XYZ file of C-alpha atoms in Angstrom:
322
model
C -15.631 35.883 7.944
C -16.965 32.314 7.699
C -16.071 29.615 5.189
C -16.755 25.912 4.860
C -13.688 23.685 5.142
C -15.544 20.513 4.175
C -15.670 21.263 0.453
C -12.002 21.937 -0.424
C -10.458 19.543 2.095
C -10.132 15.790 1.726
C -7.659 13.107 2.795
C -5.685 13.941 -0.364
C -5.179 17.618 0.404
C -4.171 17.517 4.040
C -2.164 15.603 6.609
C -3.665 14.229 9.819
C -1.685 13.319 12.922
C -0.803 16.843 14.088
C -1.231 17.367 17.834
C -1.049 19.806 20.735
C 1.963 19.225 23.016
C 0.875 19.334 26.669
C 4.399 20.320 27.731
C 5.245 23.303 25.492
C 1.749 24.040 24.056
C 3.155 23.886 20.523
C 1.806 22.127 17.427
C 3.836 19.063 16.414
C 3.540 16.020 14.155
C 2.708 12.821 16.023
C 1.904 10.818 12.885
C 1.215 7.160 13.538
C 3.678 6.984 16.414
C 2.783 6.375 20.042
C 4.532 8.075 22.931
C 6.815 11.095 22.853
C 8.291 12.185 19.505
C 10.501 15.007 18.214
C 12.125 17.480 20.589
C 10.186 19.681 23.033
C 11.598 22.937 24.483
C 10.720 21.604 27.952
C 12.927 18.543 27.367
C 12.782 15.144 25.646
C 9.961 14.530 23.145
C 6.632 16.266 22.560
C 3.673 14.714 24.387
C 0.346 14.616 22.506
C -2.924 15.563 24.165
C -6.435 16.152 22.837
C -7.449 16.641 19.220
C -6.097 14.958 16.094
C -5.530 17.889 13.714
C -5.839 17.609 9.940
C -3.782 20.381 8.334
C -4.311 21.353 4.672
C -1.547 21.571 2.097
C -1.419 21.939 -1.698
C -4.963 23.317 -1.830
C -6.380 26.742 -2.568
C -8.180 28.271 0.424
C -9.430 31.745 1.161
C -8.860 33.150 4.654
C -5.748 31.018 5.078
C -2.005 31.709 5.352
C 0.545 29.724 3.307
C 4.188 29.277 4.233
C 3.878 26.887 7.191
C 6.272 23.940 7.350
C 7.254 20.823 9.298
C 10.657 21.052 11.022
C 12.555 17.777 10.594
C 14.663 18.486 13.686
C 12.031 19.082 16.392
C 8.922 17.836 14.485
C 7.128 21.116 15.208
C 5.147 23.417 12.898
C 6.838 26.734 12.069
C 6.417 29.656 9.684
C 8.871 29.651 6.779
C 7.139 32.448 4.888
C 7.696 33.293 1.212
C 11.487 32.928 1.291
C 12.533 29.233 1.524
C 15.023 28.117 4.141
C 15.622 27.728 7.898
C 13.754 30.172 10.136
C 13.091 30.973 13.799
C 14.561 29.006 16.710
C 14.445 25.221 17.052
C 14.745 23.453 20.438
C 17.338 21.098 18.923
C 19.762 23.861 17.904
C 19.828 26.801 15.534
C 16.873 27.496 13.248
C 13.930 25.282 12.265
C 14.641 23.263 9.119
C 11.754 22.936 6.610
C 10.808 19.563 5.138
C 7.831 17.977 3.404
C 4.526 19.650 2.612
C 3.881 23.376 2.300
C 0.918 23.913 4.621
C -1.752 26.583 4.292
C -3.447 27.199 7.635
C -6.959 28.667 7.968
C -8.050 31.559 10.137
C -11.438 33.155 10.855
C -13.027 29.716 10.342
C -16.180 29.158 12.378
C -17.070 25.481 12.403
C -17.366 22.730 15.007
C -14.513 20.819 13.357
C -12.038 23.673 13.840
C -10.304 24.833 17.020
C -9.568 28.564 17.335
C -6.872 30.047 19.552
C -3.752 29.023 17.613
C -1.051 31.701 17.167
C 2.334 32.472 15.640
C 5.123 32.987 18.196
C 7.307 35.958 17.213
C 10.238 34.560 19.197
C 10.660 31.032 17.793
C 8.344 31.358 14.738
C 6.447 28.244 15.812
C 2.695 27.591 16.062
C 1.342 27.393 19.621
C -2.011 27.324 21.400
C -2.932 30.598 23.071
C -6.513 29.573 23.820
C -9.328 31.931 24.773
C -7.279 34.039 27.193
C -4.826 36.293 25.303
C -1.172 36.379 26.278
C 2.060 34.339 26.433
C 1.612 30.591 26.921
C 3.590 27.352 27.097
C 7.386 27.145 26.700
C 9.379 28.754 23.881
C 12.840 27.496 22.842
C 14.145 31.095 22.945
C 13.248 31.675 26.615
C 10.126 31.886 28.732
C 6.684 31.502 27.167
C 5.586 31.714 23.541
C 4.604 35.268 22.549
C 1.540 35.621 20.279
C 1.544 37.891 17.251
C -0.551 38.384 14.144
C -3.267 36.101 12.842
C -5.571 34.028 15.056
C -5.757 30.597 13.436
C -8.634 28.094 13.608
C -7.336 24.641 12.760
C -9.391 21.691 11.421
C -9.399 18.388 13.258
C -10.918 14.906 13.203
C -12.229 15.090 16.748
C -10.950 13.223 19.791
C -9.429 9.922 18.649
C -8.310 8.774 22.066
C -9.891 10.781 24.891
C -13.683 11.077 24.683
C -15.587 8.094 26.023
C -12.523 5.935 25.518
C -13.636 3.106 27.826
C -16.982 2.498 26.114
C -15.466 3.007 22.671
C -12.763 0.416 23.335
C -15.383 -2.048 24.561
C -17.429 -1.614 21.378
C -14.326 -2.128 19.249
C -13.314 -5.299 21.114
C -16.786 -6.853 21.161
C -17.388 -6.209 17.482
C -14.098 -7.894 16.578
C -15.008 -10.829 18.867
C -18.360 -11.166 17.099
C -16.743 -11.108 13.653
C -14.354 -13.899 14.707
C -17.216 -16.059 15.993
C -19.363 -15.973 12.863
C -19.128 -18.810 10.344
C -16.984 -18.446 8.376
C -15.068 -16.027 10.626
C -13.405 -12.876 9.340
C -9.749 -13.710 8.778
C -8.512 -10.235 9.783
C -9.628 -8.082 12.721
C -10.822 -4.549 12.134
C -8.094 -1.985 12.764
C -8.722 1.493 14.139
C -8.229 4.343 11.667
C -7.868 7.606 13.596
C -9.620 9.501 10.802
C -12.625 7.194 11.112
C -12.465 7.529 14.904
C -12.861 11.261 14.397
C -15.811 10.788 12.007
C -17.596 8.487 14.463
C -16.905 10.637 17.523
C -17.984 13.789 15.694
C -21.302 12.171 14.717
C -22.024 10.861 18.223
C -21.334 14.322 19.639
C -23.408 15.929 16.884
C -26.400 13.766 17.869
C -25.854 14.558 21.554
C -25.673 18.299 20.850
C -28.903 18.316 18.809
C -31.765 16.636 20.717
C -34.346 15.264 18.284
C -31.882 14.888 15.390
C -31.892 11.140 16.015
C -35.515 10.925 14.851
C -34.717 12.069 11.288
C -34.847 8.996 9.034
C -32.834 8.119 5.928
C -33.961 6.446 2.680
C -33.982 3.034 4.441
C -36.221 4.459 7.190
C -33.288 4.215 9.636
C -32.959 6.929 12.315
C -29.771 8.505 13.602
C -27.678 8.702 10.429
C -28.286 12.324 9.468
C -25.873 14.970 10.729
C -26.986 18.432 11.797
C -25.507 19.736 8.520
C -27.739 17.264 6.586
C -24.762 14.987 5.823
C -25.056 11.197 5.579
C -22.490 8.521 6.576
C -21.084 7.880 3.090
C -20.331 11.593 2.680
C -18.687 11.973 6.081
C -16.519 8.882 5.590
C -15.519 9.866 2.055
C -14.444 13.280 3.317
C -12.128 11.603 5.820
C -10.582 8.775 3.795
C -11.396 9.464 0.130
C -14.082 6.812 -0.558
C -17.466 6.035 1.091
C -18.106 3.539 3.877
C -20.948 2.438 6.146
C -22.151 3.362 9.617
C -23.913 1.774 12.587
C -25.588 3.963 15.199
C -27.416 3.200 18.416
C -29.124 5.348 21.060
C -30.128 4.332 24.570
C -31.755 6.510 27.213
C -32.216 6.388 30.945
C -33.930 8.560 33.535
C -33.754 8.865 37.288
C -31.206 6.535 38.858
C -31.278 3.899 36.122
C -28.001 2.140 35.259
C -26.328 3.550 32.113
C -26.289 1.254 29.061
C -23.188 -0.765 28.213
C -21.305 -1.357 24.979
C -23.052 -4.729 24.830
C -26.391 -2.921 24.522
C -25.146 -1.163 21.385
C -23.854 -4.440 19.926
C -27.153 -6.211 20.698
C -29.155 -3.498 18.933
C -26.962 -3.777 15.840
C -27.210 -7.554 15.739
C -31.018 -7.222 15.908
C -31.031 -4.984 12.814
C -30.606 -6.574 9.383
C -28.773 -3.576 7.896
C -26.519 -2.931 10.898
C -25.715 -6.621 11.342
C -24.657 -6.854 7.693
C -22.332 -3.867 8.136
C -20.817 -5.317 11.288
C -20.188 -8.807 9.877
C -18.955 -7.702 6.444
C -15.422 -9.129 6.263
C -14.586 -6.778 3.393
C -14.463 -4.012 5.986
C -10.900 -3.685 7.291
C -10.876 -0.313 9.086
C -13.174 1.223 11.680
C -13.751 4.092 14.064
C -15.973 4.270 17.148
C -17.736 7.231 18.755
C -19.562 7.655 22.062
C -21.263 10.739 23.499
C -23.806 11.570 26.184
C -26.616 14.113 25.814
C -29.981 14.971 27.275
C -33.538 15.257 25.998
C -37.142 14.178 26.355
C -37.678 10.434 25.991
C -39.874 9.998 22.890
C -43.333 8.430 22.729
C -43.472 4.669 22.428
C -40.608 4.061 24.845
C -40.535 3.329 28.549
C -40.325 6.639 30.386
C -41.843 8.606 27.480
C -42.084 12.308 28.283
C -39.438 12.138 31.030
C -36.239 14.181 30.992
C -33.661 11.564 30.108
C -29.966 10.989 29.578
C -29.182 9.855 26.033
C -26.186 7.650 25.140
C -25.102 7.684 21.475
C -22.867 4.944 20.014
C -21.483 5.238 16.464
C -19.265 2.815 14.560
C -18.131 3.466 10.991
C -16.575 0.937 8.627
C -14.356 1.190 5.554
C -12.802 -1.319 3.197
């Protein structure tokens, strides 16, 4: 059964900042913190790796299970069920203690912004990542590995806020802030990274990389590269993430043979050469941003050096919000 998460979910009906723990393979709340948080069954705090999950609460969804809660002792996700109160086994001591939102977690969702393979552990009652290969995984606070039972969940996420293309993304972020400081008058406040916007930008760069030729589709301003494969436009994608629209800069560069890959400076130069993109970049009303970078392949289009060659395509995306 397939359903579309984009419609019912927004920044007002879910909580981002949930992560996979690389030590115990459980789901825990990282929030805005850096470093280890909560309590992991392996020892010390949970350690985040990979996707930034956005988990719905206080919203009506089909093909979803209610009754999931945050444990304020270990910071993990566990199943409270219909009867309120402590449940399962917490790595701190005793049972998990529910606090905060009442989450409703989707299953049977088939979309690129969801990750399947999440399961209920019938030993500790926590949520853990089983992955594609069935069977016990990670570390359970009861003993041994988590044991999967019941529903196979597919959880929505904002993409990879810290892993994918991090070097080039960080360079874009730094150089754009440098450019905004150097204009006259300079922007008084640097752009800050919003992890939700990071996910929007990374998702779009990857979307372009996964769909050769999508770049050529032009918007109402005759600008290429802004359409998503689902026919979405930047304002819609940004509003979905943070509640109100924003703007987007995109840039593609291609190489073939043994040519040197483009740098972040190449993306910045292309934006500064475009009236619309330059205005977005230098708009001091913008306070938050996210950057995406992905690599794909395709045929270099007519009108460019190397036209007709099999090329490597480099997609840079930066989104802005006030």
